[in-house]
């Protein structure tokens, strides 16, 4: 058999095969078939020892030349196929297709309202303070005039971690921490999460409060009323009315609760003849607890007996519900973007 002719035959046959190949796997199969260790060229070369020694160099040279030409054919075909793939990708890319607008996040209404309230009080000269969410019994209760056996410590309401460490049930412990950290006069506002063992339509185990405390010389209930009225007007609008009702908190004396005229019905108690659901027809809604700091609290932090001060605490979700007319507390915790996206940035 003529080995040289057999070798030369490979080139046009490969050219044919490559012409029909379109996928990279097909190219690779052809390459193995021709140039592989057990491919056609290798098989032909394995017959070399049977030739006369004098005839061998010519066959070897032909084999090298055939290999070279085969490689060139592969490279050429590969380049053609790659160019075709790129052209196809470009053909599928439609530059006139409208772009997809990126998702844009927005601040949670709880965050928005917290920031707004803090801004108002900062404008009145208050500093922003914070304290730990896991508190000791001492800061959450004892120093706030709630000694052991006080009903507010009841396991029913408080999430205890150990006998003396608990999840704070209000932001009032920050009052105590702020007073221990400086001397009067001081004015602080303290936003944060609070926890209670409570979960139904209108209560969640975690919610947000903002605490306020102002201590100085001759601070009176009039200052408390003036400050809180300024806050209500700034957040709910100047037409909103404020009223104070007597109440009780262990850490303030006297204590009060502040109501504002209902922003849903404009304080009318009804909308088009039907009773307003938000204020239950009364025209007023409660928004915070407040009072003059109890002397027992000043004593707990070692303040002189002649200082006076006021304190208040409000629920952030409650303020947000009234401000935006949100009817369901659960909305704040479900993270439905259709709800959250309505509050802008
Ligand atoms: N800590 C009280 C509460 O959680 C609110 C409050 C704060 C009342 C400060 C008076 C003074 O209900």
Coordinates of C-alpha atoms and ligand atoms in Angstrom, one line a residue:
X1 CA 0.0 0.0 0.0
X2 CA 1.2 3.5 -0.8
X3 CA 1.5 5.2 2.6
X4 CA 2.2 8.6 1.0
X5 CA -1.0 8.4 -1.0
X6 CA -2.9 7.3 2.1
X7 CA -1.5 10.2 4.1
X8 CA -2.3 12.7 1.3
X9 CA -5.8 11.4 1.1
X10 CA -6.5 12.6 4.7
X11 CA -6.3 16.3 3.8
X12 CA -9.2 16.5 1.3
X13 CA -11.3 14.1 3.4
X14 CA -10.8 16.3 6.5
X15 CA -11.6 19.4 4.6
X16 CA -14.9 17.8 3.6
X17 CA -15.7 16.7 7.1
X18 CA -14.9 20.1 8.5
X19 CA -17.2 21.8 6.0
X20 CA -20.1 19.8 7.5
X21 CA -19.1 20.3 11.2
X22 CA -20.8 23.2 12.9
X23 CA -20.4 22.5 16.7
X24 CA -17.2 22.5 18.7
X25 CA -17.8 18.9 19.7
X26 CA -17.9 17.8 16.1
X27 CA -14.6 19.7 15.4
X28 CA -13.0 17.9 18.4
X29 CA -14.2 14.5 17.2
X30 CA -12.6 15.1 13.8
X31 CA -9.4 16.2 15.4
X32 CA -9.1 13.1 17.5
X33 CA -10.0 10.9 14.5
X34 CA -7.2 12.4 12.4
X35 CA -4.5 13.7 14.8
X36 CA -5.2 11.7 17.9
X37 CA -2.8 9.2 19.4
X38 CA -4.7 6.4 17.7
X39 CA -5.9 8.6 14.8
X40 CA -5.5 8.0 11.1
X41 CA -2.0 9.5 10.8
X42 CA -0.7 7.6 13.8
X43 CA -2.1 4.4 12.4
X44 CA -0.5 4.9 9.0
X45 CA 2.8 5.8 10.7
X46 CA 2.7 2.6 12.7
X47 CA 3.3 0.7 9.4
X48 CA 6.6 2.6 8.9
X49 CA 8.8 -0.2 10.3
X50 CA 7.6 -2.5 7.5
X51 CA 9.1 -0.2 4.9
X52 CA 12.5 -0.3 3.4
X53 CA 14.7 2.0 5.5
X54 CA 15.4 4.1 2.4
X55 CA 11.7 4.8 1.9
X56 CA 10.9 5.9 5.4
X57 CA 12.2 9.6 5.4
X58 CA 9.8 10.5 2.5
X59 CA 6.8 9.1 4.4
X60 CA 7.8 10.9 7.6
X61 CA 8.1 14.2 5.8
X62 CA 4.7 13.7 4.2
X63 CA 3.2 12.9 7.6
X64 CA 4.6 16.1 9.1
X65 CA 3.3 18.2 6.2
X66 CA -0.1 16.5 6.3
X67 CA -0.3 17.2 10.1
X68 CA 0.6 20.8 9.5
X69 CA -2.1 21.2 6.8
X70 CA -4.7 19.5 8.9
X71 CA -4.0 21.8 11.8
X72 CA -4.4 24.8 9.5
X73 CA -7.7 23.4 8.3
X74 CA -8.9 23.1 11.9
X75 CA -7.8 26.6 12.9
X76 CA -9.5 28.1 9.8
X77 CA -12.8 26.2 10.4
X78 CA -12.7 27.2 14.1
X79 CA -12.3 30.9 13.2
X80 CA -15.2 30.7 10.8
X81 CA -17.5 29.1 13.3
X82 CA -16.6 31.5 16.1
X83 CA -17.3 34.5 13.8
X84 CA -20.7 33.0 12.9
X85 CA -21.5 32.5 16.6
X86 CA -20.7 36.1 17.4
X87 CA -22.7 37.4 14.4
X88 CA -25.7 35.3 15.6
X89 CA -25.4 36.7 19.2
X90 CA -25.3 40.3 17.7
X91 CA -28.3 39.5 15.6
X92 CA -30.3 38.4 18.7
X93 CA -29.3 41.5 20.7
X94 CA -32.0 44.1 20.1
X95 CA -30.6 47.5 20.9
X96 CA -34.1 49.1 20.5
X97 CA -35.5 47.0 23.4
X98 CA -36.6 49.2 26.3
X99 CA -34.4 48.9 29.3
X100 CA -35.6 47.4 32.6
X101 CA -35.8 50.0 35.3
X102 CA -33.8 48.9 38.3
X103 CA -35.6 48.2 41.6
X104 CA -35.3 51.2 43.9
X105 CA -35.5 50.7 47.7
X106 CA -37.2 53.2 50.0
X107 CA -37.0 53.8 53.7
X108 CA -39.4 51.9 56.0
X109 CA -42.2 54.0 57.4
X110 CA -40.9 53.3 60.9
X111 CA -37.5 54.6 60.0
X112 CA -39.0 57.7 58.2
X113 CA -41.2 58.6 61.2
X114 CA -38.3 57.9 63.7
X115 CA -36.0 60.2 61.7
X116 CA -38.7 62.9 61.4
X117 CA -39.5 62.9 65.1
X118 CA -35.8 63.0 66.0
X119 CA -35.2 65.9 63.7
X120 CA -38.0 67.9 65.3
X121 CA -36.6 67.4 68.8
X122 CA -33.0 68.0 67.6
X123 CA -34.3 71.3 66.3
X124 CA -35.5 72.0 69.9
X125 CA -32.0 71.3 71.3
X126 CA -32.4 67.6 72.2
X127 CA -29.5 65.2 71.7
X128 CA -30.1 61.7 70.4
X129 CA -29.1 58.9 72.8
X130 CA -29.4 55.1 72.8
X131 CA -29.2 52.1 75.1
X132 CA -29.1 48.3 74.9
X133 CA -32.1 46.3 74.0
X134 CA -31.1 43.6 76.4
X135 CA -31.4 45.4 79.7
X136 CA -30.9 44.7 83.4
X137 CA -33.8 44.6 85.7
X138 CA -32.2 47.5 87.5
X139 CA -32.3 49.9 84.5
X140 CA -35.6 48.7 83.1
X141 CA -37.5 48.7 86.4
X142 CA -35.8 49.3 89.8
X143 CA -34.2 52.6 89.0
X144 CA -37.5 53.8 87.5
X145 CA -39.3 53.4 90.8
X146 CA -40.6 49.9 90.1
X147 CA -39.1 47.9 93.0
X148 CA -39.3 44.1 93.1
X149 CA -42.8 42.8 93.3
X150 CA -44.0 45.7 91.2
X151 CA -46.7 44.3 88.9
X152 CA -45.1 45.7 85.8
X153 CA -42.3 43.1 86.1
X154 CA -44.9 40.4 85.6
X155 CA -43.6 37.5 83.5
X156 CA -46.8 37.9 81.5
X157 CA -45.5 41.1 79.9
X158 CA -41.7 40.9 80.1
X159 CA -39.4 38.7 78.0
X160 CA -36.8 37.6 80.5
X161 CA -33.4 36.3 79.4
X162 CA -32.2 35.4 83.0
X163 CA -33.6 36.4 86.4
X164 CA -32.0 39.8 86.1
X165 CA -31.6 40.4 82.4
X166 CA -34.5 41.0 80.1
X167 CA -35.5 42.6 76.8
X168 CA -36.3 46.2 77.6
X169 CA -40.1 46.7 77.8
X170 CA -39.8 50.5 77.1
X171 CA -37.1 53.0 76.2
X172 CA -37.3 54.6 79.7
X173 CA -34.1 52.9 80.9
X174 CA -32.2 55.2 78.5
X175 CA -33.4 58.1 80.6
X176 CA -31.5 56.6 83.5
X177 CA -28.4 55.8 81.5
X178 CA -28.4 59.4 80.1
X179 CA -28.7 60.9 83.5
X180 CA -25.9 58.7 84.9
X181 CA -23.7 59.7 81.9
X182 CA -23.9 63.5 82.5
X183 CA -25.0 66.2 84.9
X184 CA -28.0 68.5 84.5
X185 CA -29.1 70.3 82.5
X186 CA -29.7 67.8 79.7
X187 CA -32.2 67.1 77.0
X188 CA -32.1 63.7 75.2
X189 CA -34.3 61.8 72.8
X190 CA -33.9 58.0 72.6
X191 CA -35.4 56.0 69.7
X192 CA -35.3 52.2 69.7
X193 CA -36.8 48.8 69.8
X194 CA -38.8 47.5 72.8
X195 CA -40.2 44.1 73.5
X196 CA -43.3 42.7 75.3
X197 CA -44.9 39.4 75.5
X198 CA -47.9 40.5 73.5
X199 CA -49.1 39.5 70.1
X200 CA -52.5 40.2 68.6
X201 CA -54.1 42.5 66.0
X202 CA -52.9 45.7 67.7
X203 CA -49.8 44.4 69.6
X204 CA -46.5 43.0 68.3
X205 CA -43.8 41.4 70.5
X206 CA -41.3 44.0 69.2
X207 CA -42.2 47.6 68.4
X208 CA -40.5 51.0 68.4
X209 CA -40.6 53.8 71.0
X210 CA -39.1 57.2 71.3
X211 CA -38.2 58.4 74.8
X212 CA -37.7 62.1 75.7
X213 CA -36.1 63.5 78.8
X214 CA -35.4 67.1 79.8
X215 CA -33.8 68.0 83.1
X216 CA -32.8 71.4 84.4
X217 CA -33.6 74.2 86.7
X218 CA -37.3 75.0 87.2
X219 CA -38.6 72.7 84.5
X220 CA -42.3 72.6 84.8
X221 CA -45.4 70.9 83.3
X222 CA -45.8 74.0 81.2
X223 CA -42.5 73.3 79.5
X224 CA -43.7 69.7 78.9
X225 CA -46.9 70.9 77.3
X226 CA -45.2 73.5 75.2
X227 CA -42.6 71.1 73.9
X228 CA -45.0 68.3 73.1
X229 CA -47.4 70.7 71.4
X230 CA -44.6 72.0 69.2
X231 CA -43.8 68.4 68.4
X232 CA -47.4 67.6 67.5
X233 CA -47.7 70.7 65.3
X234 CA -44.5 69.9 63.5
X235 CA -45.3 66.2 62.8
X236 CA -49.1 66.3 62.4
X237 CA -49.7 69.9 61.2
X238 CA -50.5 73.2 63.0
X239 CA -54.2 72.5 62.9
X240 CA -53.9 69.5 65.1
X241 CA -55.1 70.0 68.7
X242 CA -53.5 68.5 71.7
X243 CA -55.0 67.6 75.1
X244 CA -53.5 66.2 78.3
X245 CA -55.3 63.7 80.5
X246 CA -54.2 62.7 84.0
X247 CA -52.6 59.3 84.1
X248 CA -50.2 57.2 86.1
X249 CA -46.6 56.0 85.5
X250 CA -44.3 54.9 88.4
X251 CA -41.5 57.0 87.1
X252 CA -43.4 60.3 86.7
X253 CA -45.4 62.4 89.1
X254 CA -47.7 63.9 88.0
X255 CA -48.3 61.8 84.9
X256 CA -50.4 62.4 81.9
X257 CA -51.4 60.9 78.6
X258 CA -51.5 63.2 75.5
X259 CA -54.2 62.9 72.9
X260 CA -54.3 64.6 69.5
X261 CA -57.3 65.5 67.5
X262 CA -57.9 62.5 65.1
X263 CA -56.1 63.2 61.9
X264 CA -58.3 60.7 60.0
X265 CA -61.6 62.5 60.6
X266 CA -60.2 65.9 61.4
X267 CA -61.4 65.5 65.0
X268 CA -65.0 65.3 64.0
X269 CA -65.4 61.7 65.2
X270 CA -67.3 60.9 62.0
X271 CA -66.7 60.8 58.2
X272 CA -69.8 61.4 56.1
X273 CA -72.1 60.5 58.9
X274 CA -70.5 57.3 59.9
X275 CA -68.4 57.1 63.1
X276 CA -64.6 57.3 62.6
X277 CA -63.0 53.9 63.2
X278 CA -59.6 55.3 64.2
X279 CA -60.8 57.4 67.1
X280 CA -63.9 55.3 67.7
X281 CA -66.1 58.4 67.2
X282 CA -64.4 60.4 70.0
X283 CA -62.4 62.8 67.7
X284 CA -59.3 62.2 69.9
X285 CA -56.5 59.6 69.8
X286 CA -53.8 58.9 72.4
X287 CA -50.2 59.3 71.2
X288 CA -47.9 59.3 74.2
X289 CA -47.4 59.0 78.0
X290 CA -45.5 61.7 79.9
X291 CA -45.0 63.4 83.2
X292 CA -42.7 65.2 85.5
X293 CA -39.7 63.0 86.5
X294 CA -40.5 61.3 89.9
X295 CA -38.0 62.4 92.7
X296 CA -37.4 58.7 93.3
X297 CA -35.8 58.5 89.8
X298 CA -33.5 61.5 90.4
X299 CA -32.5 59.9 93.7
X300 CA -31.7 56.6 91.9
X301 CA -29.2 58.4 89.6
X302 CA -27.8 60.6 92.4
X303 CA -29.2 63.9 91.1
X304 CA -29.7 66.8 93.6
X305 CA -33.2 67.1 95.1
X306 CA -33.8 70.6 93.6
X307 CA -33.6 69.6 89.9
X308 CA -36.8 69.0 88.0
X309 CA -37.5 67.5 84.6
X310 CA -40.1 66.0 82.3
X311 CA -40.1 62.8 80.4
X312 CA -42.3 61.3 77.7
X313 CA -42.5 58.1 75.6
X314 CA -44.4 57.4 72.4
X315 CA -44.9 54.4 70.1
X316 CA -43.4 55.0 66.7
X317 CA -45.7 52.6 64.8
X318 CA -48.6 54.3 66.5
X319 CA -47.5 57.8 65.3
X320 CA -46.9 56.4 61.8
X321 CA -50.4 54.8 61.7
X322 CA -52.0 58.1 62.7
X323 CA -49.8 60.2 60.4
X324 CA -50.3 58.1 57.3
X325 CA -53.7 56.7 58.1
X326 CA -52.5 53.1 58.2
X327 CA -55.2 50.8 59.6
X328 CA -53.3 47.7 60.4
X329 CA -50.2 47.4 62.7
X330 CA -49.2 44.1 60.9
X331 CA -48.3 46.1 57.8
X332 CA -45.2 47.3 59.5
X333 CA -43.8 43.8 60.0
X334 CA -44.9 42.0 56.9
X335 CA -42.4 43.7 54.5
X336 CA -44.8 43.7 51.6
X337 CA -43.0 46.0 49.1
X338 CA -46.4 47.2 47.7
X339 CA -46.9 48.8 51.2
X340 CA -43.3 49.8 51.9
X341 CA -42.8 51.3 48.4
X342 CA -45.5 54.0 49.1
X343 CA -43.5 56.0 51.5
X344 CA -40.8 57.3 49.2
X345 CA -37.3 58.0 50.2
Ligands
LIG1 N1 -42.4 54.2 79.3 C1 -43.8 54.5 79.2 C2 -44.5 53.3 78.4 O1 -43.8 52.6 77.8 C3 -44.0 55.8 78.5 C4 -43.6 56.9 79.3 C5 -42.3 57.4 79.2 C6 -44.4 57.6 80.2 C7 -41.8 58.5 79.9 C8 -44.0 58.7 81.0 C9 -42.7 59.1 80.8 O2 -45.7 53.3 78.4

